[in-house]
Amino acid sequence: MKYPIPPLNPLRTFEAAARLCSLTAAADELHVSQVAVSRQVKVLEEYLGVMLFRRLHRGIELTREGKELYQGIAHAFQDIGHAARQVSRRGRRDILSIQSYTTFSQRWLIPRLAQFHDANENIEVRLTSSLLATDFETQNIDAAIRSGYGDWPDLNAEKLVDIELIPICSPTFYETNKLSSHKDLARVRLLQSMARPQDWERWMASVDLSLNSTSELRFDTSALAYEAASMNIGVAIAVKVFVEPQLKNGSFIAPFKETCKTGEGYYLVWPRNVEPSQTLLKFLSWMRALMNEGNGSTPEA
């Protein structure tokens, strides 16, 4: 090389000491002794033939040459770290990281993951939950579940299920409260997710019902609202595909058969500007086969 690079280990040690303005702090960050840090800095100083630090009574400070060197290498180490993170995220082909909504995970995705894992035992699925949109630039996520109309310009979007709303309650609640007409909802407790605050309003509009309920309970997630409905607390508004197994086995009742199709859906999304990992491509292939088989409804519980 025309301009040989100094020994990298002493250079990395110097960068930490210069950034932290402390040999002790650099030793803690690098998990070595302060003596080892001093030795590595001395090696670099001897290699360059200059002093890089002034040793003071209460610490150290950079010399003029030390400042010049630090300014020249600081961004280089940041770039190296960024490149390593990118390679690590896209290179670990045996790991699939997905972010999803809690209710979608519990009611739709988790019942299917065993089938995917049986077919791909070498892939470790890491599933996290959040109501916030995934930031693929800063989060170590391969794909995410997102609700909407699928029109995100910076994302690829694969529709998984349509969002269709239906009221649900327990059989006991249904018998006790004699829900025979839409207007009977005015005298019972309505259960709603704060993550989907317009669902009751949408369903009522679809059946031409004008109702100002004074008895409501709101929950952080739809899953909690469904749980409250199962405990005879009230009538929840549900995404139909999430409660189909319970409607089939009778643990939930749909007091009114009318549903409301919102035009929205749940989508699997991933960034357009990043090549998908092999694990994500396998997951997409499996998911598409699942949809083509007409298996969009939730498996029996």
PDB file of N, CA, C and O in Angstrom, residues 209-243:
ATOM      1  N   LEU A 209     -77.210   3.091  11.868  1.00  0.00           N
ATOM      2  CA  LEU A 209     -77.569   3.202  13.276  1.00  0.00           C
ATOM      3  C   LEU A 209     -76.937   4.448  13.867  1.00  0.00           C
ATOM      4  O   LEU A 209     -75.727   4.657  13.763  1.00  0.00           O
ATOM      5  N   SER A 210     -77.740   5.301  14.459  1.00  0.00           N
ATOM      6  CA  SER A 210     -77.260   6.495  15.147  1.00  0.00           C
ATOM      7  C   SER A 210     -77.405   6.253  16.634  1.00  0.00           C
ATOM      8  O   SER A 210     -78.517   6.128  17.153  1.00  0.00           O
ATOM      9  N   LEU A 211     -76.290   6.162  17.310  1.00  0.00           N
ATOM     10  CA  LEU A 211     -76.326   5.767  18.715  1.00  0.00           C
ATOM     11  C   LEU A 211     -75.225   6.483  19.472  1.00  0.00           C
ATOM     12  O   LEU A 211     -74.060   6.427  19.091  1.00  0.00           O
ATOM     13  N   ASN A 212     -75.584   7.146  20.551  1.00  0.00           N
ATOM     14  CA  ASN A 212     -74.615   7.789  21.426  1.00  0.00           C
ATOM     15  C   ASN A 212     -74.567   7.017  22.731  1.00  0.00           C
ATOM     16  O   ASN A 212     -75.332   7.267  23.655  1.00  0.00           O
ATOM     17  N   SER A 213     -73.691   6.032  22.770  1.00  0.00           N
ATOM     18  CA  SER A 213     -73.602   5.201  23.963  1.00  0.00           C
ATOM     19  C   SER A 213     -72.925   5.962  25.090  1.00  0.00           C
ATOM     20  O   SER A 213     -71.936   6.659  24.889  1.00  0.00           O
ATOM     21  N   THR A 214     -73.485   5.836  26.289  1.00  0.00           N
ATOM     22  CA  THR A 214     -72.889   6.475  27.469  1.00  0.00           C
ATOM     23  C   THR A 214     -72.137   5.467  28.321  1.00  0.00           C
ATOM     24  O   THR A 214     -71.577   5.818  29.353  1.00  0.00           O
ATOM     25  N   SER A 215     -72.116   4.206  27.892  1.00  0.00           N
ATOM     26  CA  SER A 215     -71.452   3.162  28.657  1.00  0.00           C
ATOM     27  C   SER A 215     -70.424   2.465  27.770  1.00  0.00           C
ATOM     28  O   SER A 215     -70.760   1.604  26.967  1.00  0.00           O
ATOM     29  N   GLU A 216     -69.167   2.886  27.903  1.00  0.00           N
ATOM     30  CA  GLU A 216     -68.098   2.329  27.087  1.00  0.00           C
ATOM     31  C   GLU A 216     -66.883   2.012  27.955  1.00  0.00           C
ATOM     32  O   GLU A 216     -66.645   2.666  28.960  1.00  0.00           O
ATOM     33  N   LEU A 217     -66.158   0.998  27.523  1.00  0.00           N
ATOM     34  CA  LEU A 217     -64.854   0.709  28.096  1.00  0.00           C
ATOM     35  C   LEU A 217     -63.853   0.657  26.950  1.00  0.00           C
ATOM     36  O   LEU A 217     -64.118   0.028  25.927  1.00  0.00           O
ATOM     37  N   ARG A 218     -62.724   1.324  27.137  1.00  0.00           N
ATOM     38  CA  ARG A 218     -61.707   1.362  26.085  1.00  0.00           C
ATOM     39  C   ARG A 218     -60.445   0.670  26.589  1.00  0.00           C
ATOM     40  O   ARG A 218     -60.048   0.845  27.742  1.00  0.00           O
ATOM     41  N   PHE A 219     -59.814  -0.096  25.686  1.00  0.00           N
ATOM     42  CA  PHE A 219     -58.652  -0.890  26.036  1.00  0.00           C
ATOM     43  C   PHE A 219     -57.489  -0.538  25.120  1.00  0.00           C
ATOM     44  O   PHE A 219     -57.678  -0.047  24.009  1.00  0.00           O
ATOM     45  N   ASP A 220     -56.291  -0.841  25.598  1.00  0.00           N
ATOM     46  CA  ASP A 220     -55.086  -0.518  24.847  1.00  0.00           C
ATOM     47  C   ASP A 220     -55.013  -1.275  23.526  1.00  0.00           C
ATOM     48  O   ASP A 220     -54.548  -0.754  22.524  1.00  0.00           O
ATOM     49  N   THR A 221     -55.481  -2.523  23.516  1.00  0.00           N
ATOM     50  CA  THR A 221     -55.450  -3.342  22.308  1.00  0.00           C
ATOM     51  C   THR A 221     -56.797  -4.018  22.095  1.00  0.00           C
ATOM     52  O   THR A 221     -57.591  -4.169  23.030  1.00  0.00           O
ATOM     53  N   SER A 222     -57.028  -4.474  20.860  1.00  0.00           N
ATOM     54  CA  SER A 222     -58.247  -5.221  20.565  1.00  0.00           C
ATOM     55  C   SER A 222     -58.281  -6.531  21.335  1.00  0.00           C
ATOM     56  O   SER A 222     -59.351  -6.993  21.744  1.00  0.00           O
ATOM     57  N   ALA A 223     -57.113  -7.154  21.519  1.00  0.00           N
ATOM     58  CA  ALA A 223     -57.060  -8.420  22.250  1.00  0.00           C
ATOM     59  C   ALA A 223     -57.649  -8.285  23.647  1.00  0.00           C
ATOM     60  O   ALA A 223     -58.364  -9.177  24.131  1.00  0.00           O
ATOM     61  N   LEU A 224     -57.398  -7.156  24.311  1.00  0.00           N
ATOM     62  CA  LEU A 224     -57.957  -6.928  25.646  1.00  0.00           C
ATOM     63  C   LEU A 224     -59.467  -6.724  25.580  1.00  0.00           C
ATOM     64  O   LEU A 224     -60.201  -7.184  26.464  1.00  0.00           O
ATOM     65  N   ALA A 225     -59.940  -6.052  24.544  1.00  0.00           N
ATOM     66  CA  ALA A 225     -61.377  -5.865  24.382  1.00  0.00           C
ATOM     67  C   ALA A 225     -62.073  -7.206  24.167  1.00  0.00           C
ATOM     68  O   ALA A 225     -63.149  -7.473  24.725  1.00  0.00           O
ATOM     69  N   TYR A 226     -61.459  -8.090  23.361  1.00  0.00           N
ATOM     70  CA  TYR A 226     -62.036  -9.414  23.142  1.00  0.00           C
ATOM     71  C   TYR A 226     -62.054 -10.214  24.445  1.00  0.00           C
ATOM     72  O   TYR A 226     -63.012 -10.939  24.732  1.00  0.00           O
ATOM     73  N   GLU A 227     -60.992 -10.091  25.229  1.00  0.00           N
ATOM     74  CA  GLU A 227     -60.927 -10.795  26.504  1.00  0.00           C
ATOM     75  C   GLU A 227     -62.025 -10.316  27.440  1.00  0.00           C
ATOM     76  O   GLU A 227     -62.676 -11.119  28.131  1.00  0.00           O
ATOM     77  N   ALA A 228     -62.267  -9.007  27.459  1.00  0.00           N
ATOM     78  CA  ALA A 228     -63.342  -8.464  28.296  1.00  0.00           C
ATOM     79  C   ALA A 228     -64.701  -8.991  27.832  1.00  0.00           C
ATOM     80  O   ALA A 228     -65.569  -9.307  28.656  1.00  0.00           O
ATOM     81  N   ALA A 229     -64.892  -9.089  26.524  1.00  0.00           N
ATOM     82  CA  ALA A 229     -66.150  -9.631  26.007  1.00  0.00           C
ATOM     83  C   ALA A 229     -66.341 -11.073  26.440  1.00  0.00           C
ATOM     84  O   ALA A 229     -67.468 -11.494  26.771  1.00  0.00           O
ATOM     85  N   SER A 230     -65.260 -11.852  26.470  1.00  0.00           N
ATOM     86  CA  SER A 230     -65.372 -13.256  26.889  1.00  0.00           C
ATOM     87  C   SER A 230     -65.735 -13.384  28.351  1.00  0.00           C
ATOM     88  O   SER A 230     -66.212 -14.433  28.796  1.00  0.00           O
ATOM     89  N   MET A 231     -65.529 -12.317  29.139  1.00  0.00           N
ATOM     90  CA  MET A 231     -65.835 -12.325  30.572  1.00  0.00           C
ATOM     91  C   MET A 231     -67.189 -11.698  30.882  1.00  0.00           C
ATOM     92  O   MET A 231     -67.443 -11.264  32.001  1.00  0.00           O
ATOM     93  N   ASN A 232     -68.049 -11.591  29.854  1.00  0.00           N
ATOM     94  CA  ASN A 232     -69.429 -11.096  30.021  1.00  0.00           C
ATOM     95  C   ASN A 232     -69.500  -9.625  30.415  1.00  0.00           C
ATOM     96  O   ASN A 232     -70.463  -9.196  31.061  1.00  0.00           O
ATOM     97  N   ILE A 233     -68.488  -8.847  30.025  1.00  0.00           N
ATOM     98  CA  ILE A 233     -68.444  -7.444  30.426  1.00  0.00           C
ATOM     99  C   ILE A 233     -69.200  -6.548  29.454  1.00  0.00           C
ATOM    100  O   ILE A 233     -69.696  -5.480  29.823  1.00  0.00           O
ATOM    101  N   GLY A 234     -69.292  -6.931  28.187  1.00  0.00           N
ATOM    102  CA  GLY A 234     -69.991  -6.099  27.218  1.00  0.00           C
ATOM    103  C   GLY A 234     -69.881  -6.667  25.821  1.00  0.00           C
ATOM    104  O   GLY A 234     -69.532  -7.834  25.624  1.00  0.00           O
ATOM    105  N   VAL A 235     -70.172  -5.797  24.827  1.00  0.00           N
ATOM    106  CA  VAL A 235     -70.104  -6.167  23.417  1.00  0.00           C
ATOM    107  C   VAL A 235     -68.894  -5.470  22.800  1.00  0.00           C
ATOM    108  O   VAL A 235     -68.765  -4.249  22.893  1.00  0.00           O
ATOM    109  N   ALA A 236     -68.020  -6.242  22.193  1.00  0.00           N
ATOM    110  CA  ALA A 236     -66.823  -5.688  21.557  1.00  0.00           C
ATOM    111  C   ALA A 236     -67.035  -5.617  20.053  1.00  0.00           C
ATOM    112  O   ALA A 236     -67.791  -6.408  19.477  1.00  0.00           O
ATOM    113  N   ILE A 237     -66.378  -4.660  19.426  1.00  0.00           N
ATOM    114  CA  ILE A 237     -66.352  -4.611  17.965  1.00  0.00           C
ATOM    115  C   ILE A 237     -65.045  -5.267  17.534  1.00  0.00           C
ATOM    116  O   ILE A 237     -63.964  -4.870  17.973  1.00  0.00           O
ATOM    117  N   ALA A 238     -65.146  -6.293  16.683  1.00  0.00           N
ATOM    118  CA  ALA A 238     -63.977  -7.126  16.387  1.00  0.00           C
ATOM    119  C   ALA A 238     -63.672  -7.147  14.904  1.00  0.00           C
ATOM    120  O   ALA A 238     -64.562  -6.979  14.065  1.00  0.00           O
ATOM    121  N   VAL A 239     -62.396  -7.374  14.585  1.00  0.00           N
ATOM    122  CA  VAL A 239     -62.003  -7.725  13.221  1.00  0.00           C
ATOM    123  C   VAL A 239     -62.380  -9.192  13.044  1.00  0.00           C
ATOM    124  O   VAL A 239     -61.878 -10.066  13.768  1.00  0.00           O
ATOM    125  N   LYS A 240     -63.262  -9.460  12.097  1.00  0.00           N
ATOM    126  CA  LYS A 240     -63.896 -10.777  12.005  1.00  0.00           C
ATOM    127  C   LYS A 240     -62.906 -11.917  11.928  1.00  0.00           C
ATOM    128  O   LYS A 240     -63.066 -12.956  12.588  1.00  0.00           O
ATOM    129  N   VAL A 241     -61.843 -11.765  11.123  1.00  0.00           N
ATOM    130  CA  VAL A 241     -60.909 -12.868  10.930  1.00  0.00           C
ATOM    131  C   VAL A 241     -60.204 -13.253  12.236  1.00  0.00           C
ATOM    132  O   VAL A 241     -59.777 -14.396  12.397  1.00  0.00           O
ATOM    133  N   PHE A 242     -60.138 -12.325  13.199  1.00  0.00           N
ATOM    134  CA  PHE A 242     -59.479 -12.602  14.464  1.00  0.00           C
ATOM    135  C   PHE A 242     -60.331 -13.458  15.403  1.00  0.00           C
ATOM    136  O   PHE A 242     -59.797 -14.075  16.329  1.00  0.00           O
ATOM    137  N   VAL A 243     -61.631 -13.452  15.220  1.00  0.00           N
ATOM    138  CA  VAL A 243     -62.520 -14.156  16.158  1.00  0.00           C
ATOM    139  C   VAL A 243     -63.294 -15.292  15.495  1.00  0.00           C
ATOM    140  O   VAL A 243     -64.179 -15.877  16.119  1.00  0.00           O
TER     141      VAL A 243
END
